[in-house]
Amino acid sequence: MPDTQTTNNKPQTSTSAMNFNVNDLVRKNVKQLVPYSSARDEFSGEAKVFLDANENSLGSPTTKWYNRYPDPHQLKIKEKLSAIKGVQPKHIFLGNGSDECIDILFRAFCNPGKDNVIICPPTYGMYEVSAHINDVELRKVPLLENFQLDLVHMETRVDDFTKLIWLCSPNNPTANSLHREDIEAVLNNFPGIVVIDEAYINFSRQRSFVQELAEYPNLVVLHTLSKAWGLAGLRLGMAFAGEDIIDICNKIKPPYNIGQATQDLVLKALDQVDDVNEMIRILVKERDAMAEQLLSVAVVEQVYPSDANFLLVKVGDAKAVYRALLDKGIVVRDRSNVQLCEGCLRITVGSPAENTALVNSLKDFGAAL
Ligand SMILES: *Cc1c(COP(=O)(O)O)cnc(C)c1O
């Protein structure tokens, strides 16, 4: 689904049968925390002379306009995102990449050494790393052979200390979207927080869950500018959730987590939704063409259906193919050591020229055998 100027036409009242109270889930130290109050929090009006934040009024010799601290609440960005995503600014949290959003959710809700979370491998590696960093028990409920959720197994692993369930849809590295009814079943039955990482949603035919925030008070949706928007270097991730969850994330984030340079460039980028949507169309077309072409390459055993900007491709001897590609200067991701992805490479859909180079190199490999 491309990012479009949508508005939320769902009623803003909770229709959830579940009695969800975020205060029962948040860590006690976070609940009691008095957040850091920045100079810009204590005075945010107009003035001639700002001598309240120990900034350098002379400015840097390199660049004159980055001597002031950035807006800690990133209000201008949130207003633009609000129009694009159809979500009110109070439902938006911004992180230094989704990776910061992921870490902050662990820190807000999971007591180290006591609570646990559920992930569904094979999936994005940061959930596991963040869990380890925060000393939080990780319970793995592997995807089924068809890369869908194993709801029966999941239910047996949830207990009173399970705070978060991490779902990734479309999923990295399997490239498929999870069944919507399965995600809804988790949202309806799990009394903790369900995080849906939609980093690749713009390449997918599926509808985003961002429009379901009113329906599910336990829902957090993650988006990023790193993929469809082509801005991985700027580091901007978003969490969409109910106001109470967003307030908690804001309370514990570093005050100036989004730098001024990023804020400036992101504000420009957000005016170019139409160009981004055109780019998404090109990448999706390239993806589908590349999938088609790969099917006729000798070394390729299987191309899995993709709702993302990459393909999971089964090649048998993945390590040999990986090295052969590397010899030609093409780097892909070897996922063959990952459970359910045996023999597979994960190949990002690049520019038309890059994709042609990739397909031709794989053809050469087939010919050399
Ligand atoms: C690439 C990716 C992200 C993006 O992370 P950023 O920190 O925003 O760059 C998030 N989730 C998944 C599943 C990804 O593959």
XYZ file of C-alpha atoms and ligand atoms in Angstrom:
384
model
C 0.000 0.000 0.000
C 1.523 3.315 -0.987
C 1.631 6.118 1.531
C -1.244 8.369 0.601
C -3.013 11.354 2.030
C -5.578 9.400 3.977
C -7.731 10.295 6.918
C -8.860 8.016 9.662
C -12.568 7.541 9.211
C -12.895 4.950 11.958
C -14.606 6.023 15.199
C -12.036 7.101 17.786
C -13.640 5.131 20.601
C -12.304 1.818 21.758
C -14.464 -1.086 20.695
C -12.193 -3.651 22.274
C -13.894 -6.115 24.561
C -10.626 -6.416 26.387
C -10.061 -4.465 29.540
C -6.675 -3.094 28.623
C -4.860 -0.803 31.010
C -1.349 0.173 30.109
C -0.625 1.012 33.754
C -0.776 -2.704 34.546
C 1.975 -3.378 32.003
C 4.456 -0.529 32.287
C 7.465 -1.019 34.584
C 7.075 0.545 38.001
C 10.262 2.627 37.692
C 9.016 4.008 34.383
C 5.579 4.784 35.817
C 7.201 6.686 38.673
C 9.845 8.374 36.537
C 10.112 12.152 36.482
C 11.314 12.720 32.907
C 14.214 15.002 32.008
C 12.985 18.511 31.462
C 14.974 20.258 28.742
C 15.523 23.980 28.337
C 13.107 23.857 25.394
C 10.503 22.113 27.559
C 10.671 24.855 30.142
C 10.573 27.698 27.630
C 9.345 27.198 24.087
C 8.001 30.642 23.091
C 9.546 33.404 20.992
C 12.521 35.362 22.346
C 15.390 37.468 21.019
C 18.122 35.962 23.088
C 18.378 32.316 24.093
C 20.840 31.836 26.941
C 19.092 28.936 28.610
C 20.561 25.752 27.087
C 24.336 26.267 27.198
C 24.443 26.216 23.414
C 27.172 28.066 21.522
C 25.676 31.300 20.204
C 28.654 31.882 17.902
C 27.815 28.763 15.926
C 30.112 26.201 14.377
C 32.766 27.329 11.871
C 31.606 24.437 9.654
C 27.907 25.070 9.495
C 26.105 28.008 11.055
C 22.649 26.653 11.623
C 23.148 23.583 13.769
C 24.210 25.305 16.982
C 20.767 24.988 18.595
C 19.182 21.885 20.076
C 16.435 20.418 17.889
C 12.729 20.240 18.805
C 12.562 17.317 21.280
C 8.926 16.659 20.298
C 9.469 16.880 16.501
C 6.069 18.550 16.140
C 6.454 19.691 12.517
C 7.374 16.184 11.380
C 4.489 14.669 13.304
C 2.036 17.085 11.691
C 3.153 16.075 8.219
C 3.192 12.375 9.093
C -0.279 12.770 10.552
C -1.636 13.839 7.158
C 0.226 11.087 5.300
C -0.587 8.206 7.624
C -4.036 9.334 8.763
C -3.036 9.199 12.437
C -3.186 12.082 14.910
C 0.166 13.484 16.141
C -0.579 12.314 19.703
C -0.540 8.747 18.382
C 2.958 9.102 16.884
C 6.344 8.458 18.516
C 9.558 9.085 16.564
C 12.746 7.133 17.130
C 16.309 7.198 15.823
C 15.326 4.439 13.396
C 12.787 1.733 14.245
C 15.621 0.180 16.175
C 15.285 2.863 18.838
C 11.510 2.320 18.974
C 12.142 -1.400 19.514
C 14.596 -0.777 22.343
C 12.329 1.757 24.027
C 9.392 -0.671 24.045
C 11.577 -3.232 25.831
C 12.737 -0.645 28.352
C 9.230 0.643 29.001
C 7.449 -2.657 29.543
C 9.893 -5.464 30.350
C 11.424 -5.896 33.781
C 14.923 -7.351 33.248
C 15.323 -10.885 34.553
C 11.592 -11.256 35.152
C 9.390 -10.548 32.136
C 9.440 -12.257 28.747
C 8.526 -11.520 25.136
C 7.542 -13.685 22.173
C 9.104 -13.554 18.722
C 8.326 -15.705 15.693
C 11.520 -16.703 13.893
C 12.787 -16.522 11.267
C 12.338 -12.784 11.694
C 14.135 -9.476 12.074
C 17.216 -9.873 14.300
C 16.855 -6.711 16.375
C 14.010 -8.049 18.554
C 16.331 -10.755 19.849
C 19.333 -8.440 20.267
C 17.246 -5.837 22.093
C 15.842 -8.544 24.380
C 19.372 -9.705 25.257
C 20.605 -6.139 25.821
C 17.732 -5.563 28.214
C 18.152 -8.976 29.899
C 14.623 -9.998 28.909
C 13.704 -13.652 28.331
C 12.992 -14.439 24.706
C 10.404 -17.101 23.850
C 10.625 -18.306 20.292
C 7.501 -19.550 18.544
C 8.772 -20.426 15.056
C 6.620 -19.684 12.036
C 4.939 -22.671 10.388
C 6.370 -24.167 7.172
C 4.213 -21.714 5.191
C 5.807 -18.811 7.127
C 2.555 -18.068 8.978
C 1.958 -17.719 12.726
C 1.651 -20.831 14.885
C -1.186 -19.575 17.085
C -1.635 -22.873 18.929
C 2.001 -22.983 19.997
C 1.999 -19.279 20.783
C -0.850 -19.634 23.244
C 1.091 -22.257 25.220
C 4.086 -19.930 25.595
C 2.224 -16.889 26.933
C 2.147 -16.450 30.700
C 1.547 -13.645 33.212
C 5.042 -12.276 32.568
C 4.682 -12.025 28.783
C 4.638 -8.318 28.025
C 5.232 -8.025 24.287
C 4.542 -10.137 21.210
C 6.633 -9.111 18.186
C 5.072 -9.662 14.766
C 6.726 -8.592 11.533
C 4.493 -8.239 8.481
C 5.646 -8.329 5.740
C 8.256 -10.454 7.490
C 12.015 -10.158 7.101
C 13.581 -12.447 5.781
C 10.660 -14.584 4.519
C 9.122 -11.659 2.535
C 5.476 -12.702 3.072
C 2.727 -10.902 4.931
C 1.200 -12.641 7.925
C -2.507 -13.540 7.625
C -4.562 -10.607 8.842
C -6.989 -12.872 10.755
C -4.052 -14.402 12.650
C -2.750 -10.979 13.664
C -6.263 -9.999 14.725
C -6.536 -13.173 16.794
C -3.341 -12.246 18.656
C -4.553 -8.661 19.175
C -7.911 -9.897 20.489
C -6.594 -12.576 22.823
C -3.267 -11.353 24.186
C -3.623 -8.972 27.144
C -0.120 -7.518 26.669
C 1.183 -5.346 23.853
C 1.308 -6.586 20.266
C 3.941 -4.864 18.140
C 3.470 -5.156 14.368
C 6.616 -4.156 12.522
C 5.444 -2.922 9.127
C 8.824 -1.751 7.813
C 7.920 -3.140 4.359
C 4.185 -2.358 4.299
C 4.458 0.061 1.365
C 5.611 -2.761 -0.904
C 2.734 -4.973 0.151
C -0.793 -5.524 -1.083
C -1.947 -5.635 2.549
C -3.601 -2.838 4.449
C -1.584 -1.318 7.278
C -2.778 -1.786 10.851
C -2.234 1.939 11.590
C -5.919 2.542 10.948
C -6.832 0.052 13.705
C -5.412 1.923 16.705
C -8.857 2.853 18.012
C -9.932 -0.767 17.754
C -6.957 -2.238 19.632
C -5.558 -0.359 22.654
C -2.757 -2.959 22.896
C -1.493 -2.338 19.355
C 1.811 -0.721 18.410
C 2.634 -0.375 14.689
C 6.193 0.364 13.552
C 7.015 2.138 10.295
C 10.319 3.502 9.027
C 11.699 5.902 6.428
C 14.551 3.447 5.776
C 12.894 1.327 3.092
C 10.109 2.690 0.854
C 11.128 6.291 1.526
C 14.772 5.603 0.683
C 16.168 7.393 3.742
C 17.985 4.707 5.748
C 20.886 7.093 6.384
C 18.744 9.673 8.167
C 17.523 7.267 10.866
C 13.830 7.903 11.373
C 11.482 5.255 12.705
C 7.912 5.671 13.875
C 5.724 3.954 16.427
C 1.966 4.433 16.162
C -0.094 3.559 19.237
C -2.671 4.733 21.738
C -1.865 7.976 23.522
C -0.972 6.263 26.806
C 1.661 4.058 25.162
C 3.071 7.012 23.172
C 3.304 9.105 26.364
C 5.351 6.383 28.033
C 7.745 6.137 25.080
C 8.203 9.920 25.060
C 8.888 9.904 28.778
C 11.879 7.573 28.489
C 13.406 8.585 25.154
C 16.610 10.652 25.111
C 15.333 14.250 24.846
C 16.984 15.089 21.515
C 16.853 11.673 19.834
C 16.155 13.076 16.347
C 18.906 15.465 15.227
C 18.251 18.789 13.502
C 19.834 17.669 10.205
C 17.512 14.656 10.114
C 14.496 16.764 11.032
C 15.285 19.294 8.279
C 15.728 16.673 5.573
C 12.753 14.595 6.693
C 10.489 17.663 6.540
C 11.541 18.173 2.920
C 11.146 14.496 2.079
C 7.629 14.324 3.507
C 6.492 16.867 0.887
C 7.304 14.343 -1.833
C 4.769 11.595 -1.189
C 3.884 11.356 -4.884
C 7.512 10.805 -5.902
C 7.907 8.178 -3.204
C 4.791 6.365 -4.357
C 6.137 6.368 -7.915
C 9.414 4.895 -6.620
C 7.465 2.201 -4.765
C 5.648 1.303 -8.005
C 8.992 0.974 -9.807
C 10.507 -1.213 -7.100
C 7.441 -3.473 -6.950
C 7.537 -3.860 -10.736
C 11.261 -4.636 -10.580
C 10.642 -7.157 -7.791
C 7.989 -9.012 -9.748
C 10.079 -8.985 -12.921
C 13.151 -10.234 -11.052
C 11.136 -13.025 -9.399
C 9.916 -14.088 -12.830
C 13.397 -14.021 -14.368
C 14.938 -15.947 -11.478
C 12.520 -18.821 -12.044
C 14.292 -19.635 -15.305
C 17.780 -19.533 -13.787
C 19.257 -23.028 -13.400
C 20.676 -22.551 -9.915
C 17.401 -21.188 -8.513
C 15.194 -23.811 -6.879
C 12.473 -21.566 -5.488
C 11.507 -17.911 -5.311
C 9.180 -17.236 -2.404
C 6.282 -14.807 -2.895
C 7.298 -11.327 -1.764
C 5.325 -8.456 -0.286
C 8.564 -6.563 0.402
C 11.504 -4.980 -1.475
C 13.517 -8.182 -1.363
C 13.232 -11.786 -2.479
C 13.940 -14.923 -0.520
C 15.495 -17.288 -3.038
C 16.330 -20.953 -2.533
C 19.464 -21.972 -4.408
C 20.611 -25.194 -2.803
C 24.274 -24.499 -2.131
C 23.700 -20.977 -0.828
C 27.249 -20.479 0.432
C 28.760 -21.296 -2.979
C 26.323 -19.012 -4.790
C 26.929 -16.279 -2.241
C 30.698 -16.473 -2.842
C 30.286 -16.558 -6.616
C 28.184 -13.404 -6.483
C 30.706 -11.757 -4.201
C 33.453 -12.525 -6.729
C 31.437 -10.459 -9.185
C 31.141 -7.627 -6.681
C 27.509 -8.334 -5.725
C 26.648 -8.692 -2.049
C 23.448 -10.424 -1.004
C 22.465 -11.803 2.393
C 23.180 -15.450 3.123
C 20.249 -16.673 5.233
C 21.002 -20.374 4.820
C 21.866 -20.820 8.498
C 18.446 -19.547 9.530
C 15.772 -22.041 10.528
C 13.192 -22.550 7.714
C 15.456 -20.638 5.293
C 17.923 -23.459 4.586
C 19.614 -22.950 1.218
C 18.251 -19.432 0.906
C 19.680 -16.064 -0.033
C 17.886 -12.820 0.691
C 18.252 -10.506 -2.277
C 17.285 -6.840 -2.083
C 15.534 -5.438 -5.141
C 17.872 -2.732 -6.398
C 17.930 -0.413 -9.398
C 17.023 -1.925 -12.796
C 20.742 -2.099 -13.708
C 21.659 -3.763 -10.416
C 18.883 -6.307 -10.794
C 19.983 -7.174 -14.313
C 23.552 -7.644 -13.067
C 22.299 -9.942 -10.305
C 20.184 -12.097 -12.617
C 22.973 -12.367 -15.216
C 25.526 -13.353 -12.583
C 23.222 -16.087 -11.319
C 22.762 -17.334 -14.886
C 26.546 -17.506 -15.263
C 26.766 -19.555 -12.100
C 24.280 -22.029 -13.564
C 26.341 -22.275 -16.770
C 29.581 -22.923 -14.869
C 28.200 -26.067 -13.265
C 14.924 -2.682 7.820
C 13.980 -2.996 8.931
C 13.635 -2.033 9.874
C 14.194 -0.651 9.786
O 14.897 -0.280 10.880
P 15.417 1.219 10.977
O 16.085 1.229 12.300
O 14.187 2.098 10.937
O 16.309 1.484 9.821
C 12.728 -2.366 10.854
N 12.158 -3.578 10.900
C 12.451 -4.515 9.998
C 11.771 -5.815 10.065
C 13.384 -4.267 9.003
O 13.697 -5.240 8.128
